[in-house]
CSV table of N, CA and C in Angstrom, one decimal:
chain,number,residue,atom,x,y,z
A,27,MET,N,-11.1,-34.1,25.6
A,27,MET,CA,-10.3,-33.1,26.0
A,27,MET,C,-10.0,-32.4,24.8
A,28,ARG,N,-9.1,-32.8,23.9
A,28,ARG,CA,-9.0,-32.0,22.3
A,28,ARG,C,-10.1,-31.7,21.8
A,29,THR,N,-11.2,-32.5,21.0
A,29,THR,CA,-12.3,-32.3,20.8
A,29,THR,C,-13.0,-31.3,21.6
A,30,LYS,N,-13.0,-30.9,22.5
A,30,LYS,CA,-13.7,-29.9,23.3
A,30,LYS,C,-13.2,-28.7,23.4
A,31,ALA,N,-11.7,-28.7,23.1
A,31,ALA,CA,-11.1,-27.3,22.8
A,31,ALA,C,-11.6,-27.0,21.0
A,32,LEU,N,-11.3,-27.9,20.2
A,32,LEU,CA,-11.8,-28.1,18.8
A,32,LEU,C,-13.2,-27.1,18.6
A,33,ILE,N,-13.9,-27.6,19.0
A,33,ILE,CA,-15.5,-27.4,19.1
A,33,ILE,C,-15.6,-25.9,19.8
A,34,SER,N,-14.9,-25.7,20.7
A,34,SER,CA,-14.9,-23.8,21.2
A,34,SER,C,-14.3,-23.1,20.7
A,35,GLY,N,-13.6,-23.8,19.9
A,35,GLY,CA,-12.7,-22.7,18.5
A,35,GLY,C,-13.6,-22.8,17.4
A,36,LEU,N,-14.2,-23.7,16.8
A,36,LEU,CA,-15.2,-23.5,16.1
A,36,LEU,C,-16.3,-22.5,16.3
A,37,ALA,N,-16.9,-22.4,17.3
A,37,ALA,CA,-17.9,-21.7,18.0
A,37,ALA,C,-17.3,-20.0,17.9
A,38,ILE,N,-16.2,-19.9,18.5
A,38,ILE,CA,-15.5,-18.8,18.7
A,38,ILE,C,-15.8,-18.4,17.0
A,39,LEU,N,-15.2,-19.1,16.0
A,39,LEU,CA,-15.1,-18.8,14.7
A,39,LEU,C,-16.2,-18.3,14.0
A,40,ALA,N,-17.4,-19.4,13.9
A,40,ALA,CA,-18.6,-18.9,13.8
A,40,ALA,C,-19.1,-17.7,14.3
A,41,GLY,N,-18.9,-17.5,15.7
A,41,GLY,CA,-19.7,-16.3,16.2
A,41,GLY,C,-18.9,-14.6,15.7
A,42,THR,N,-17.7,-15.3,14.9
A,42,THR,CA,-17.3,-13.9,14.4
A,42,THR,C,-17.4,-13.9,13.3
A,43,MET,N,-17.8,-14.6,12.5
A,43,MET,CA,-18.0,-14.9,10.9
A,43,MET,C,-19.4,-14.6,11.0
A,44,ALA,N,-20.3,-14.8,11.9
A,44,ALA,CA,-21.8,-14.5,11.8
A,44,ALA,C,-22.1,-13.0,12.0
A,45,GLN,N,-20.6,-12.2,12.3
A,45,GLN,CA,-20.7,-10.7,12.4
A,45,GLN,C,-20.5,-10.3,11.2
A,46,ALA,N,-19.9,-10.9,10.6
A,46,ALA,CA,-18.9,-10.2,9.5
A,46,ALA,C,-20.1,-10.3,8.0
A,47,GLU,N,-20.2,-9.7,7.2
A,47,GLU,CA,-20.9,-9.8,6.1
A,47,GLU,C,-20.3,-9.8,5.0
A,48,GLY,N,-18.8,-9.7,4.7
A,48,GLY,CA,-18.2,-10.0,3.5
A,48,GLY,C,-16.8,-9.9,3.6
A,49,TRP,N,-16.1,-10.9,2.4
A,49,TRP,CA,-14.8,-11.1,2.6
A,49,TRP,C,-15.0,-10.6,0.8
A,50,THR,N,-13.8,-10.3,0.5
A,50,THR,CA,-13.1,-10.2,-1.2
A,50,THR,C,-11.7,-10.4,-1.1
A,51,VAL,N,-11.3,-11.3,-1.7
A,51,VAL,CA,-9.7,-12.4,-1.5
A,51,VAL,C,-9.4,-12.2,-2.8
A,52,THR,N,-8.2,-11.5,-3.1
A,52,THR,CA,-7.8,-11.6,-4.4
A,52,THR,C,-6.3,-11.9,-4.2
A,53,ASP,N,-5.8,-12.6,-5.5
A,53,ASP,CA,-4.6,-13.1,-5.5
A,53,ASP,C,-3.8,-12.1,-6.5
A,54,LEU,N,-2.4,-11.4,-5.7
A,54,LEU,CA,-1.7,-10.6,-6.5
A,54,LEU,C,-0.7,-11.2,-7.4
A,55,GLY,N,-0.5,-12.1,-7.5
A,55,GLY,CA,0.5,-12.6,-8.4
A,55,GLY,C,2.0,-12.8,-7.5
A,56,SER,N,3.1,-12.7,-7.9
A,56,SER,CA,3.9,-12.6,-7.2
A,56,SER,C,5.1,-11.9,-7.2
A,57,VAL,N,6.0,-11.9,-6.3
A,57,VAL,CA,6.9,-10.7,-6.0
A,57,VAL,C,8.5,-11.2,-5.8
A,58,ASP,N,9.5,-10.9,-6.0
A,58,ASP,CA,10.7,-11.8,-6.1
A,58,ASP,C,11.0,-11.4,-4.6
A,59,GLU,N,11.0,-10.5,-3.0
A,59,GLU,CA,11.1,-10.2,-2.6
A,59,GLU,C,10.6,-9.7,-1.5
A,60,ARG,N,10.0,-10.1,-0.1
A,60,ARG,CA,9.3,-9.6,0.6
A,60,ARG,C,9.4,-7.9,0.7
A,61,ALA,N,10.8,-7.3,1.0
A,61,ALA,CA,10.5,-6.0,0.9
A,61,ALA,C,9.9,-5.3,0.0
A,62,GLU,N,10.3,-5.9,-1.4
A,62,GLU,CA,9.4,-5.1,-2.2
A,62,GLU,C,7.8,-5.3,-2.1
A,63,CYS,N,7.6,-6.7,-1.8
A,63,CYS,CA,5.7,-6.4,-1.7
A,63,CYS,C,5.3,-5.6,-0.1
A,64,MET,N,6.5,-5.4,0.5
A,64,MET,CA,5.8,-4.2,1.5
A,64,MET,C,5.4,-3.2,1.2
A,65,ARG,N,6.9,-2.7,0.0
A,65,ARG,CA,6.7,-1.7,-0.4
A,65,ARG,C,5.6,-1.2,-1.3
A,66,LEU,N,5.4,-2.4,-2.0
A,66,LEU,CA,4.2,-2.2,-3.2
A,66,LEU,C,2.9,-2.1,-2.2
A,67,ALA,N,2.8,-2.8,-0.9
A,67,ALA,CA,1.1,-2.8,-0.6
A,67,ALA,C,1.5,-1.6,0.1
A,68,GLU,N,2.3,-1.0,0.8
A,68,GLU,CA,2.2,0.5,1.3
A,68,GLU,C,1.9,1.4,0.5
A,69,ALA,N,2.3,1.7,-0.5
A,69,ALA,CA,2.5,2.1,-2.0
A,69,ALA,C,0.5,2.5,-2.5
A,70,THR,N,0.4,1.0,-2.3
A,70,THR,CA,-1.1,1.4,-2.9
A,70,THR,C,-2.3,1.4,-2.0
A,71,ILE,N,-2.0,1.2,-0.6
A,71,ILE,CA,-2.9,1.8,0.1
A,71,ILE,C,-3.0,3.4,0.5
A,72,ASP,N,-1.7,3.9,0.3
A,72,ASP,CA,-1.1,5.4,0.2
A,72,ASP,C,-1.8,6.1,-1.1
A,73,ALA,N,-1.7,5.2,-2.0
A,73,ALA,CA,-1.9,5.8,-3.3
A,73,ALA,C,-3.8,5.8,-3.0
A,74,TYR,N,-4.2,4.8,-2.5
A,74,TYR,CA,-5.7,4.6,-2.8
A,74,TYR,C,-6.4,6.0,-1.7
A,75,ARG,N,-5.7,6.3,-0.5
A,75,ARG,CA,-6.2,6.9,0.0
A,75,ARG,C,-6.4,8.4,-0.6
A,76,ALA,N,-4.7,8.7,-1.1
A,76,ALA,CA,-4.6,9.9,-1.9
A,76,ALA,C,-5.8,10.2,-3.2
A,77,THR,N,-5.9,8.8,-3.7
A,77,THR,CA,-7.3,9.5,-5.1
A,77,THR,C,-8.4,9.3,-4.4
A,78,TYR,N,-8.8,8.1,-3.4
A,78,TYR,CA,-10.4,8.1,-3.1
A,78,TYR,C,-10.6,8.5,-1.4
A,79,GLY,N,-9.9,8.9,-0.9
A,79,GLY,CA,-9.8,9.4,1.0
A,79,GLY,C,-9.9,8.4,1.7
A,80,GLY,N,-10.6,8.3,2.8
A,80,GLY,CA,-10.4,7.5,3.8
A,80,GLY,C,-9.6,8.5,4.8
A,81,ASP,N,-9.7,8.8,6.3
A,81,ASP,CA,-9.3,9.1,7.3
A,81,ASP,C,-8.5,8.1,7.8
A,82,GLY,N,-8.6,6.6,7.7
A,82,GLY,CA,-8.5,5.7,8.7
A,82,GLY,C,-6.9,5.8,8.5
A,83,PHE,N,-6.4,4.7,9.1
A,83,PHE,CA,-4.7,4.3,9.7
A,83,PHE,C,-4.1,3.2,8.8
A,84,THR,N,-2.9,3.1,8.7
A,84,THR,CA,-2.5,1.8,8.3
A,84,THR,C,-1.8,1.3,9.1
A,85,GLY,N,-1.6,-0.1,9.6
A,85,GLY,CA,-1.3,-0.9,10.4
A,85,GLY,C,0.0,-1.4,9.5
A,86,ARG,N,1.1,-1.8,10.5
A,86,ARG,CA,1.9,-2.6,9.6
A,86,ARG,C,2.4,-3.7,10.8
A,87,SER,N,3.0,-4.6,10.1
A,87,SER,CA,3.7,-5.6,10.6
A,87,SER,C,5.2,-6.5,9.7
A,88,GLU,N,5.6,-7.3,10.4
A,88,GLU,CA,6.7,-7.8,9.3
A,88,GLU,C,6.2,-8.3,7.8
A,89,TRP,N,4.8,-8.8,7.7
A,89,TRP,CA,4.7,-9.5,6.4
A,89,TRP,C,3.1,-9.0,5.7
A,90,THR,N,2.6,-8.1,6.6
A,90,THR,CA,1.5,-7.4,6.7
A,90,THR,C,1.4,-5.8,6.1
A,91,ILE,N,0.4,-5.6,5.2
A,91,ILE,CA,-0.1,-4.0,5.6
A,91,ILE,C,-1.2,-4.1,5.8
A,92,GLY,N,-2.1,-3.2,6.3
A,92,GLY,CA,-3.7,-3.1,6.9
A,92,GLY,C,-4.1,-1.6,6.5
A,93,GLY,N,-4.8,-1.4,5.7
A,93,GLY,CA,-5.4,-0.3,5.3
A,93,GLY,C,-6.6,-0.5,5.9
A,94,TYR,N,-6.8,0.9,6.9
A,94,TYR,CA,-8.1,0.4,7.6
A,94,TYR,C,-9.0,1.8,7.4
A,95,ASP,N,-10.6,1.7,7.5
A,95,ASP,CA,-11.7,2.8,7.2
A,95,ASP,C,-11.3,3.2,6.0
A,96,LEU,N,-11.3,2.5,5.5
A,96,LEU,CA,-10.9,2.8,3.9
A,96,LEU,C,-12.3,3.0,2.9
A,97,ARG,N,-13.8,3.0,3.7
A,97,ARG,CA,-14.9,3.4,3.2
A,97,ARG,C,-15.4,3.8,4.4
A,98,GLY,N,-15.5,4.7,5.3
A,98,GLY,CA,-15.9,4.9,6.6
A,98,GLY,C,-15.1,4.4,7.6
A,99,GLU,N,-15.9,3.3,8.7
A,99,GLU,CA,-15.2,2.9,9.4
A,99,GLU,C,-15.8,1.1,8.8
A,100,VAL,N,-16.0,1.0,7.9
A,100,VAL,CA,-16.8,-0.5,7.4
A,100,VAL,C,-16.1,-1.2,6.8
A,101,VAL,N,-14.9,-0.6,5.9
A,101,VAL,CA,-13.9,-1.5,4.8
A,101,VAL,C,-12.9,-1.4,5.3
A,102,ASP,N,-12.2,-2.5,5.4
A,102,ASP,CA,-10.7,-2.6,5.5
A,102,ASP,C,-10.5,-3.4,4.9
A,103,ALA,N,-8.9,-3.3,4.4
A,103,ALA,CA,-7.8,-3.7,3.4
A,103,ALA,C,-6.7,-4.6,4.2
A,104,LEU,N,-6.5,-6.0,4.0
A,104,LEU,CA,-5.4,-6.1,4.4
A,104,LEU,C,-4.5,-6.8,3.3
A,105,ILE,N,-2.9,-6.2,3.0
A,105,ILE,CA,-2.2,-7.2,2.0
A,105,ILE,C,-1.2,-7.9,2.6
A,106,ILE,N,-1.2,-8.8,2.1
A,106,ILE,CA,-0.4,-9.9,3.2
A,106,ILE,C,0.7,-10.8,2.2
A,107,CYS,N,1.9,-10.7,2.6
A,107,CYS,CA,3.1,-10.9,1.6
A,107,CYS,C,3.9,-12.1,2.6
A,108,PRO,N,3.3,-13.1,2.6
A,108,PRO,CA,4.0,-14.6,2.6
A,108,PRO,C,5.0,-15.0,1.4
A,109,ILE,N,5.9,-16.0,2.3
A,109,ILE,CA,6.5,-16.7,1.1
A,109,ILE,C,6.2,-17.8,0.8
A,110,GLU,N,5.9,-18.1,-0.4
A,110,GLU,CA,5.9,-19.8,-0.9
A,110,GLU,C,6.8,-20.2,-2.1
A,111,ALA,N,7.4,-21.0,-1.9
A,111,ALA,CA,8.2,-21.6,-2.8
A,111,ALA,C,9.6,-21.1,-3.0
A,112,GLY,N,10.1,-20.0,-2.4
A,112,GLY,CA,10.7,-19.1,-2.6
A,112,GLY,C,10.3,-17.6,-3.1
A,113,LEU,N,9.5,-17.6,-3.2
A,113,LEU,CA,8.9,-16.5,-3.8
A,113,LEU,C,7.7,-15.6,-3.2
A,114,VAL,N,8.0,-14.8,-3.2
A,114,VAL,CA,6.6,-13.7,-2.2
A,114,VAL,C,5.5,-13.9,-3.1
A,115,ALA,N,4.0,-14.4,-2.5
A,115,ALA,CA,2.9,-14.3,-3.2
A,115,ALA,C,1.7,-13.6,-2.5
A,116,PRO,N,1.7,-12.4,-2.9
A,116,PRO,CA,0.6,-11.5,-1.8
A,116,PRO,C,-0.7,-11.8,-2.5
A,117,PHE,N,-1.3,-11.7,-1.5
A,117,PHE,CA,-2.5,-11.3,-2.0
A,117,PHE,C,-3.3,-10.5,-0.9
A,118,LEU,N,-4.4,-10.2,-1.2
A,118,LEU,CA,-5.6,-8.8,-1.0
A,118,LEU,C,-6.6,-9.9,-0.2
A,119,ILE,N,-7.0,-9.1,0.9
A,119,ILE,CA,-8.1,-9.2,1.7
A,119,ILE,C,-9.4,-8.3,2.1
A,120,VAL,N,-9.8,-7.8,1.3
A,120,VAL,CA,-11.1,-6.9,2.0
A,120,VAL,C,-12.2,-7.1,2.1
A,121,PHE,N,-12.2,-6.7,3.8
A,121,PHE,CA,-13.4,-6.9,4.8
A,121,PHE,C,-14.4,-5.8,4.9
A,122,ASN,N,-15.8,-6.2,4.8
A,122,ASN,CA,-16.8,-5.1,5.2
A,122,ASN,C,-17.8,-5.5,6.6
A,123,THR,N,-18.0,-4.6,7.2
A,123,THR,CA,-18.9,-5.3,8.4
A,123,THR,C,-20.5,-4.5,8.1
A,124,ASP,N,-20.9,-4.0,6.9
A,124,ASP,CA,-22.0,-3.5,7.3
A,124,ASP,C,-22.5,-4.6,5.8
A,125,SER,N,-23.8,-4.6,5.1
A,125,SER,CA,-24.2,-5.3,4.3
A,125,SER,C,-24.2,-4.6,2.4
A,126,ASP,N,-22.9,-3.7,2.5
A,126,ASP,CA,-22.7,-3.2,1.6
A,126,ASP,C,-21.8,-3.5,0.7
A,127,ASN,N,-21.9,-5.0,0.0
A,127,ASN,CA,-21.0,-5.8,-0.6
A,127,ASN,C,-20.6,-5.3,-2.0
A,128,ASP,N,-21.3,-4.1,-2.6
A,128,ASP,CA,-20.8,-3.8,-3.6
A,128,ASP,C,-19.8,-2.7,-3.3
A,129,ALA,N,-19.7,-1.8,-2.2
A,129,ALA,CA,-18.9,-1.1,-2.1
A,129,ALA,C,-17.4,-2.0,-1.6
A,130,ARG,N,-17.3,-2.9,-1.2
A,130,ARG,CA,-16.5,-3.7,-0.5
A,130,ARG,C,-16.2,-3.9,-1.7
A,131,GLU,N,-16.6,-4.8,-2.9
A,131,GLU,CA,-15.7,-5.2,-4.4
A,131,GLU,C,-15.6,-4.2,-4.9
A,132,THR,N,-16.1,-2.6,-5.2
A,132,THR,CA,-15.3,-1.5,-5.5
A,132,THR,C,-13.9,-1.3,-4.7
A,133,VAL,N,-14.3,-1.2,-3.8
A,133,VAL,CA,-12.6,-1.1,-2.9
A,133,VAL,C,-12.0,-2.0,-3.5
A,134,ALA,N,-11.9,-3.3,-3.3
A,134,ALA,CA,-11.2,-4.5,-4.1
A,134,ALA,C,-10.7,-4.4,-4.9
A,135,ASP,N,-11.6,-3.5,-6.2
A,135,ASP,CA,-11.0,-3.8,-7.5
A,135,ASP,C,-10.1,-2.6,-7.5
A,136,ARG,N,-10.4,-1.4,-6.8
A,136,ARG,CA,-9.6,-0.4,-6.8
A,136,ARG,C,-8.4,-0.6,-6.2
A,137,LEU,N,-7.8,-1.3,-5.4
A,137,LEU,CA,-6.6,-1.4,-4.5
A,137,LEU,C,-6.0,-2.6,-5.8
A,138,ASN,N,-6.8,-3.6,-6.1
A,138,ASN,CA,-6.3,-4.5,-7.2
A,138,ASN,C,-5.7,-4.0,-8.2
A,139,GLU,N,-6.8,-2.6,-9.3
A,139,GLU,CA,-6.2,-1.8,-9.8
A,139,GLU,C,-4.6,-0.8,-9.8
A,140,ILE,N,-4.6,-0.4,-8.4
A,140,ILE,CA,-3.7,0.4,-8.3
A,140,ILE,C,-2.5,-0.5,-8.0
A,141,TRP,N,-2.7,-1.7,-7.3
A,141,TRP,CA,-1.7,-3.1,-7.1
A,141,TRP,C,-0.5,-3.1,-8.6
A,142,ASP,N,-1.6,-3.1,-9.3
A,142,ASP,CA,-1.0,-3.4,-10.9
A,142,ASP,C,-0.6,-2.5,-11.4
A,143,GLN,N,-1.0,-1.2,-11.1
A,143,GLN,CA,-0.3,-0.2,-11.7
A,143,GLN,C,1.0,-0.1,-11.0
A,144,GLN,N,1.3,-0.3,-9.5
A,144,GLN,CA,2.0,0.1,-8.8
A,144,GLN,C,3.6,-1.0,-9.5
A,145,VAL,N,3.2,-2.2,-9.4
A,145,VAL,CA,3.9,-3.6,-10.1
A,145,VAL,C,4.6,-2.9,-11.5
A,146,ALA,N,3.9,-2.6,-12.1
A,146,ALA,CA,4.1,-2.3,-13.8
A,146,ALA,C,4.8,-0.5,-13.7
A,147,GLY,N,4.7,-0.5,-12.7
A,147,GLY,CA,5.2,1.2,-12.5
A,147,GLY,C,4.8,2.2,-13.7
A,148,THR,N,3.4,2.1,-13.8
A,148,THR,CA,2.6,2.9,-14.2
A,148,THR,C,1.6,3.8,-13.6
A,149,TYR,N,1.6,3.7,-12.3
A,149,TYR,CA,0.8,4.5,-11.6
A,149,TYR,C,0.8,5.8,-11.4
A,150,ALA,N,-0.4,6.5,-11.9
A,150,ALA,CA,0.1,8.1,-11.9
A,150,ALA,C,-1.1,8.9,-10.9
A,151,PRO,N,-0.6,9.8,-10.0
A,151,PRO,CA,-1.6,10.3,-9.3
A,151,PRO,C,-2.9,11.2,-10.3
A,152,PRO,N,-4.0,10.9,-9.8
A,152,PRO,CA,-4.8,11.8,-10.5
A,152,PRO,C,-4.8,12.8,-10.6
A,153,THR,N,-5.2,13.7,-11.7
A,153,THR,CA,-5.1,15.1,-11.7
A,153,THR,C,-6.3,15.7,-10.8
A,154,PRO,N,-6.0,16.7,-9.8
A,154,PRO,CA,-7.3,17.1,-9.0
A,154,PRO,C,-8.2,17.9,-10.3
A,155,GLY,N,-9.5,17.1,-9.8
A,155,GLY,CA,-10.6,18.1,-10.7
A,155,GLY,C,-10.9,17.2,-11.4
A,156,LYS,N,-10.5,16.1,-12.3
A,156,LYS,CA,-10.9,15.0,-12.9
A,156,LYS,C,-11.2,13.8,-12.7
């Protein structure tokens, strides 16, 4: 019975993965507290939308921030703030459902850059028209 459940679970996972075009996973370093990670994550998604647009929405849980529809309805991002060995070890997952993997990589790179600027305290919104 256990083998049957495992095979069923793998079949569901494989079916889901077959629909997915691409994933980018980025290690964002470490942060001392989950609250700070969540603040940085939300600020990163908000800054991305302010800079590059996107009419999607932001989803929140106790330890994740999701930026949905960052490039049309086909690119979403999730910043996860798990605790590992007493530190928060955030990482970024960017997912696209179309075949434009270059666009997904661009979104991931932009989010990673904004995250780094947020952590360093150097993020400045872009000047309009530049």
